[in-house]
Short mmCIF file of C-alpha atoms in Angstrom, two decimals:
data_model
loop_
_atom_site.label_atom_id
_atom_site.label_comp_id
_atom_site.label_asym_id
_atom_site.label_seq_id
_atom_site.Cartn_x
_atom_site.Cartn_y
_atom_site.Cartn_z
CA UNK A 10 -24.17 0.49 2.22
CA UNK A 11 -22.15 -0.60 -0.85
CA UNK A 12 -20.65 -3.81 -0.07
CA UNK A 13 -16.54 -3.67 -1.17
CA UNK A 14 -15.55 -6.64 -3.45
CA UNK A 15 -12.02 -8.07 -3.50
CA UNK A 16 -11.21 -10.67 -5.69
CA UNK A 17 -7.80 -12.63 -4.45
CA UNK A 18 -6.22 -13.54 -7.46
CA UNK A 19 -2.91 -16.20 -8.58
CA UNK A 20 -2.71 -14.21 -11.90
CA UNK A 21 -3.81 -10.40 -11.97
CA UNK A 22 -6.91 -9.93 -14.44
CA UNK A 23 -6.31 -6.95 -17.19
CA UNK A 24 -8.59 -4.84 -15.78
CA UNK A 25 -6.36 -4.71 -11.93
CA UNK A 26 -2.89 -4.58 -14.42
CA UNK A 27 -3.74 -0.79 -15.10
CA UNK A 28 -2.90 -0.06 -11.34
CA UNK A 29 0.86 -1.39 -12.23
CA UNK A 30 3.04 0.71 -14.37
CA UNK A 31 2.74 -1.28 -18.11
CA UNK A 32 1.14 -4.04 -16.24
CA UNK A 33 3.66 -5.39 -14.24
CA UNK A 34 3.88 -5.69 -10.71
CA UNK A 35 7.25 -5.31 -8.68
CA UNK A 36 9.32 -7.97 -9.10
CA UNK A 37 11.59 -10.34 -6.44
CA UNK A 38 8.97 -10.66 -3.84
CA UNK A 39 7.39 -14.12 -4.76
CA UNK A 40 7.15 -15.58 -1.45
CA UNK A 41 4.11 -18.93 -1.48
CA UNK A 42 2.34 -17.26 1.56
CA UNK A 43 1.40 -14.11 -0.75
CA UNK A 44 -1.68 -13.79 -2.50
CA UNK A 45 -2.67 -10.42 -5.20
CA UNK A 46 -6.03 -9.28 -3.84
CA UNK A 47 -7.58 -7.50 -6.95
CA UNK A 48 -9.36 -4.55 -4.47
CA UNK A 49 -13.32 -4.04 -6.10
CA UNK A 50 -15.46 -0.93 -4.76
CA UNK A 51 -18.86 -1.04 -6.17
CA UNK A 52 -18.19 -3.37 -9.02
CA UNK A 53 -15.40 -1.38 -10.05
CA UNK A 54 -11.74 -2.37 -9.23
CA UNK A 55 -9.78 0.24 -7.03
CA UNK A 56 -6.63 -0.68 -7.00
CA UNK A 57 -3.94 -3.87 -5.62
CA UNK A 58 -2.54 -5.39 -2.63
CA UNK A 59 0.28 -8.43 -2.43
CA UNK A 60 -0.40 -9.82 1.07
CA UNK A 61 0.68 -11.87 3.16
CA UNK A 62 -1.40 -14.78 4.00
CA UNK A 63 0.82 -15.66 7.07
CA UNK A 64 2.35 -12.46 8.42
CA UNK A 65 -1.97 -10.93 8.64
CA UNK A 66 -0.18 -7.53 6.37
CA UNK A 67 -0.09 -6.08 3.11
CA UNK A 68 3.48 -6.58 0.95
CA UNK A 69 2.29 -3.34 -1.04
CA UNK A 70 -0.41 -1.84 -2.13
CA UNK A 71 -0.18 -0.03 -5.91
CA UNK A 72 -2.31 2.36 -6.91
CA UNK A 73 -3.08 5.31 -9.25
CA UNK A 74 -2.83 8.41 -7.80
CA UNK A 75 -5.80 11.09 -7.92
CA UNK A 76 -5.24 14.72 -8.04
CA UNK A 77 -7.48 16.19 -4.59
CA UNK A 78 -7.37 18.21 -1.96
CA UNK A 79 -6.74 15.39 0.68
CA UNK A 80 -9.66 15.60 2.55
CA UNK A 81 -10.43 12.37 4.63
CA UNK A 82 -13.06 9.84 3.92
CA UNK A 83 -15.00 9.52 7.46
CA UNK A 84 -17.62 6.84 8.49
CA UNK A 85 -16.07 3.92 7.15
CA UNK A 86 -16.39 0.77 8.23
CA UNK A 87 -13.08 -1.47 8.33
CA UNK A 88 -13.78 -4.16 6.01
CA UNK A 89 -12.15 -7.63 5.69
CA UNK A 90 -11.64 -10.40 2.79
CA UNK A 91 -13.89 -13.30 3.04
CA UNK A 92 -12.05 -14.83 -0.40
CA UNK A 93 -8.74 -14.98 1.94
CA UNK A 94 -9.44 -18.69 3.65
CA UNK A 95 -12.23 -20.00 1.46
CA UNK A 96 -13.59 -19.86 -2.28
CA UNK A 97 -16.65 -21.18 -1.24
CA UNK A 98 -17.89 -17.63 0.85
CA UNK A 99 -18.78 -14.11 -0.92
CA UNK A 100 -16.11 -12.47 -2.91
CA UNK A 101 -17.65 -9.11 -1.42
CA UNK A 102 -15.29 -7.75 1.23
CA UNK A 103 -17.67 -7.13 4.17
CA UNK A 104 -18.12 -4.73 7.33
CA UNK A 105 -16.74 -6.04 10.56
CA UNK A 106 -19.25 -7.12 13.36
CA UNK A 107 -19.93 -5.10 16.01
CA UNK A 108 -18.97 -7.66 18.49
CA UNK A 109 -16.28 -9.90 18.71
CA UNK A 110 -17.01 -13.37 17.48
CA UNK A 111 -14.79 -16.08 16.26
CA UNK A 112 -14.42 -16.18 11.62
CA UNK A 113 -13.23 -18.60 10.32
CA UNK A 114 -10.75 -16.46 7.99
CA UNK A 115 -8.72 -15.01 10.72
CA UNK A 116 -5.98 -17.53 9.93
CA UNK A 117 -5.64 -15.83 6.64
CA UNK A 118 -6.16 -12.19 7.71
CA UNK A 119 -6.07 -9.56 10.27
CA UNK A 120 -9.01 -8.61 12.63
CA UNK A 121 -10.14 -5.28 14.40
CA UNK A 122 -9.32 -7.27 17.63
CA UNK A 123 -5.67 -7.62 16.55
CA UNK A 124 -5.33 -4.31 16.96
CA UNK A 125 -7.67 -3.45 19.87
CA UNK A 126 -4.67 -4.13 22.66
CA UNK A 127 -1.84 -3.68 20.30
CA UNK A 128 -1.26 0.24 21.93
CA UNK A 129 1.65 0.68 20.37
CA UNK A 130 0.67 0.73 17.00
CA UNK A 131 -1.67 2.11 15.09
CA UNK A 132 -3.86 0.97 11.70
CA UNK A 133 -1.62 2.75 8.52
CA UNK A 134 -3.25 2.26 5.40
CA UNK A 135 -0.63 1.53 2.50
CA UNK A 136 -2.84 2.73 0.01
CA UNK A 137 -3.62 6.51 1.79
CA UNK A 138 -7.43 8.05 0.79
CA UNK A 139 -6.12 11.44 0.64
CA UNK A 140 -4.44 10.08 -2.36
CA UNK A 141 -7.82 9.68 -3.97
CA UNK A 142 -10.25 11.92 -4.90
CA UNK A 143 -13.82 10.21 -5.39
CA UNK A 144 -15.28 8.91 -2.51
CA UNK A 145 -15.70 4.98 -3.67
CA UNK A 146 -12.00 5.12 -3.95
CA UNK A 147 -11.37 6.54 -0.58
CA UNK A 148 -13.69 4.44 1.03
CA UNK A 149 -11.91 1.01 -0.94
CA UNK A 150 -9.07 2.26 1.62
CA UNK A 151 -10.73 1.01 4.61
CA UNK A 152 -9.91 -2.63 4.48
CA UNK A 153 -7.50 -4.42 7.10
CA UNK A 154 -5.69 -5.83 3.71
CA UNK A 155 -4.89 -2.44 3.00
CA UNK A 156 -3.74 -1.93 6.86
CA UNK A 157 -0.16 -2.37 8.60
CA UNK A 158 0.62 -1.56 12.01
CA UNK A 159 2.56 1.82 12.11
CA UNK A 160 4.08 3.70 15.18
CA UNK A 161 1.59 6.59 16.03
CA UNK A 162 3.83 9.29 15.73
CA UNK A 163 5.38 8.13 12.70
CA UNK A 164 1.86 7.55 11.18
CA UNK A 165 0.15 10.62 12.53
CA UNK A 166 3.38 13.30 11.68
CA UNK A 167 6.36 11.59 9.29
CA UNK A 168 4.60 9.12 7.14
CA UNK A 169 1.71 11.88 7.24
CA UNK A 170 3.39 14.57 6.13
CA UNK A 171 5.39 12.95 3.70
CA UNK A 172 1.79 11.65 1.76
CA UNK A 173 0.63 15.44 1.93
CA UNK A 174 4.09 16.59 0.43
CA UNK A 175 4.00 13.44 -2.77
CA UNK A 176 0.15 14.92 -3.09
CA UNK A 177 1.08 18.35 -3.48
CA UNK A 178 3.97 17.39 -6.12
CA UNK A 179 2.00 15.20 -8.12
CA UNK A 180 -0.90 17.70 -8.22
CA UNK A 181 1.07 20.22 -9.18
CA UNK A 182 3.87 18.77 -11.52
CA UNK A 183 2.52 15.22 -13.15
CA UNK A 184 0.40 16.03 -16.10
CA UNK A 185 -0.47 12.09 -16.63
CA UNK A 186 -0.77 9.10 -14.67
CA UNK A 187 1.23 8.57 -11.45
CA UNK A 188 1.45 4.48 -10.55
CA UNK A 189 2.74 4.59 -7.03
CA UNK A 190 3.57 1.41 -5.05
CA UNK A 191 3.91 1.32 -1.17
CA UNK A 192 5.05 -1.48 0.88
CA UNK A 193 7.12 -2.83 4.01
CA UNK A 194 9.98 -4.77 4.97
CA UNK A 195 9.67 -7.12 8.41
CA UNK A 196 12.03 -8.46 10.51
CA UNK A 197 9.96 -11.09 12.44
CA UNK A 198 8.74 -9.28 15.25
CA UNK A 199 4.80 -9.65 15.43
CA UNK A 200 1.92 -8.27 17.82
CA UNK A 201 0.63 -11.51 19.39
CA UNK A 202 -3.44 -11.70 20.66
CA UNK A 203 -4.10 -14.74 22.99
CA UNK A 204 -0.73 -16.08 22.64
CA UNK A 205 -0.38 -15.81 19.14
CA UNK A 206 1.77 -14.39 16.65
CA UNK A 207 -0.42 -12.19 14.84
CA UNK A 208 -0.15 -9.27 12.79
CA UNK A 209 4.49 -9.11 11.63
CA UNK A 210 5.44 -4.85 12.73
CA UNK A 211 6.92 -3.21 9.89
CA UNK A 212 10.73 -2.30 10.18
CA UNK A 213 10.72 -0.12 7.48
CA UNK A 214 7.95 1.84 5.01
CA UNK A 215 8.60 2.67 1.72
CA UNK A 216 6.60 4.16 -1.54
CA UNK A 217 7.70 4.91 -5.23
CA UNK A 218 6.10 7.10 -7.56
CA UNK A 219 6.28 6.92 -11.31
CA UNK A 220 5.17 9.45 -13.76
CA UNK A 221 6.69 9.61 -17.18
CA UNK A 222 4.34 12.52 -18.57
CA UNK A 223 5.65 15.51 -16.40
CA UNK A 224 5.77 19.48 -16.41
CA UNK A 225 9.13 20.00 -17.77
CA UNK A 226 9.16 23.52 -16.47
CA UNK A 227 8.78 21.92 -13.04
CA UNK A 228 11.77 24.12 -10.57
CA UNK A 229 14.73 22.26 -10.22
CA UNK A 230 14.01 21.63 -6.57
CA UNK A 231 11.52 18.87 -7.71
CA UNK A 232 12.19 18.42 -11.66
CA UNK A 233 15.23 16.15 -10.36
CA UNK A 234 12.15 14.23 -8.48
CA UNK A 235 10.53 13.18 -11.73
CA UNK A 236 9.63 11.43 -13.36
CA UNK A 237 9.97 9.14 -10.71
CA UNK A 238 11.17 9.23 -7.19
CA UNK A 239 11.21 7.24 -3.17
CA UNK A 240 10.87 7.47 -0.13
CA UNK A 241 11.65 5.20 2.76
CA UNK A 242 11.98 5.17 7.27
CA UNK A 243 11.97 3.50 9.92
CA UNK A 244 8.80 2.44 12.05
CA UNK A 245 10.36 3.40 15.43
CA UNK A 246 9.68 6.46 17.49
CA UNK A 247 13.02 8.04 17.25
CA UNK A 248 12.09 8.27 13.59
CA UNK A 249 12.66 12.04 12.64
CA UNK A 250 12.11 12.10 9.28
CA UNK A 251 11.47 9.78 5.76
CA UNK A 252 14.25 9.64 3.65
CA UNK A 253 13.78 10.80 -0.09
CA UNK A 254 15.85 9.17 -2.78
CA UNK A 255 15.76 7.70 -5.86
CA UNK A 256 14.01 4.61 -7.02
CA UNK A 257 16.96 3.02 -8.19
CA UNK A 258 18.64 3.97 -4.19
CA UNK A 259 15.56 2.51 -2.06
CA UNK A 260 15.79 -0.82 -4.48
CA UNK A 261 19.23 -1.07 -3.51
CA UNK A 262 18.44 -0.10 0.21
CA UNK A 263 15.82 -3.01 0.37
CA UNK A 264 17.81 -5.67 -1.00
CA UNK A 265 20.01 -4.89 1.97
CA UNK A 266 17.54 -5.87 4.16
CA UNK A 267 17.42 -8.91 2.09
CA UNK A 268 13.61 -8.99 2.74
CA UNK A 269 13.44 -9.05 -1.49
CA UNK A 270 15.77 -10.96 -3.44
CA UNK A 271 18.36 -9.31 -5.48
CA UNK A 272 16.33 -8.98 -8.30
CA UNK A 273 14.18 -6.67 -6.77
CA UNK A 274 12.65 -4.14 -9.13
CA UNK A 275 9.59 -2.00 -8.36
CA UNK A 276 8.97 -0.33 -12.28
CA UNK A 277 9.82 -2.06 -14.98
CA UNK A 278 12.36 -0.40 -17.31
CA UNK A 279 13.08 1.47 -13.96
CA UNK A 280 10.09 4.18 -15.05
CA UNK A 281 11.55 5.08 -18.15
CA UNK A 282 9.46 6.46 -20.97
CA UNK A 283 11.44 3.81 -22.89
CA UNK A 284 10.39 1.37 -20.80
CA UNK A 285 9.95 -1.94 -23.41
CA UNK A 286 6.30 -3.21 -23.27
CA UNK A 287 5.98 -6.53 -21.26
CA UNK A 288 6.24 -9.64 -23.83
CA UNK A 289 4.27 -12.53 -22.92
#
């Protein structure tokens, strides 16, 4: 089995920047219990995740997106980060054991067992497979630092349907790279194992796309989506529905929830193909 490397980073390395549009992740989330894990599938880097060293979730995960057919990756095994709680172990992301034992990075992280008991929630993965085509990338997916904990229904028919319906539009209308960035807000309620706060519940989910090179001939019904667009919802199970906007509405949305600070910006040059380049 190829073993999954993630390399937890202070400052992102060039090679993990291409997964950010021009290089630069969203801004107004600096928070000292967040790390960027640089996510490596056979020695290649898949994509990024900010997370949260004391909540046990992804921040967001940003990707590129990869034009498929959305067919699950099956027989993965959930991986976890070794590099989370100490330098001095493997910077290969590794298979969980079959049985429960105590590792010494669950202070760090979240473990299968966190979510063995936690039946009202269900693993989500921020960064979806179905959004990538070769298999390396879907399998990079499977990794708890990729995982929050999502309502079933709302992760098995609204935030479902809503990844199918961004796949289909990107396949069909972005002619060039889509960056997309998906993340969470909390509210301080957590799913607690042996009297512990574990794993913090999402109160909202929310992804951006951004593609600047775009079919112009796209019909209006989705040419006003481009060349970028959001998506947000709640992770309750009165949930109905996500609701599309703009990237420039769910910023404003989210610093409502003051969960980001008020500089909160998730493309730079909000996705414009005048976007200026990022000056050192």
């Amino acid at each position: 089995m190829l073993a999954v490397i993630g390399k937890v980073e202070k400052e992102l390395s060039p090679e993990c920047k291409e997964f950010l549009y021009m290089g630069t992740p969203p801004r107004g989330l600096e928070h000292h219990s967040v790390q960027f894990i640089c996510q490596y599938y056979n020695k290649k880097p898949r994509y990024v995740t900010l997370y949260n060293t004391v909540d046990h979730i992804p921040i967001y995960s940003a990707y590129i997106f990869k034009r498929s057919e959305g067919e699950k990756c099956m027989d993965v095994p959930w991986m976890y980060e070794p590099q989370l709680s100490t330098s001095s172990e493997t910077d290969e992301m590794q298979p969980f054991p079959r049985s429960y034992v105590h590792m010494n990075f669950e202070d760090a992280q979240a473990v299968l067992d966190d979510y063995t008991n936690a039946i009202l929630y269900e693993r989500g993965t921020l960064n979806p497979d179905e959004h990538q085509n070769e298999p390396d990338d879907k399998a990079a997916t499977y990794t708890l630092t990729n995982v929050v904990p999502v309502v079933p229904e709302v992760n098995n028919l609204i935030w479902d349907k809503q990844e199918h319906m961004i796949r289909k539009r990107l396949n069909n209308y972005c002619r060039g790279t889509a960056h997309i960035v998906t993340g969470v807000t909390t509210s301080g309620k957590m799913i607690r194992r042996e009297n512990m706060n574990r794993i913090a519940v999402p109160t909202y989910l929310w992804s951006a796309y951004c593609c600047v090179d775009y079919d112009h001939n796209t019909p209006f019904m989705n040419r006003y989506k481009f060349p970028s667009f959001a998506y947000y919802g709640l992770n309750e199970d009165e949930n109905n529905d996500m609701v599309e906007v703009s990237v420039q509405k769910l910023e404003e949305f989210l610093k409502k929830t003051e969960f980001v600070s008020q500089n909160f910006q998730i493309f730079v040059g909000d996705c414009s193909i005048q976007a200026p380049e990022k000056t050192a």
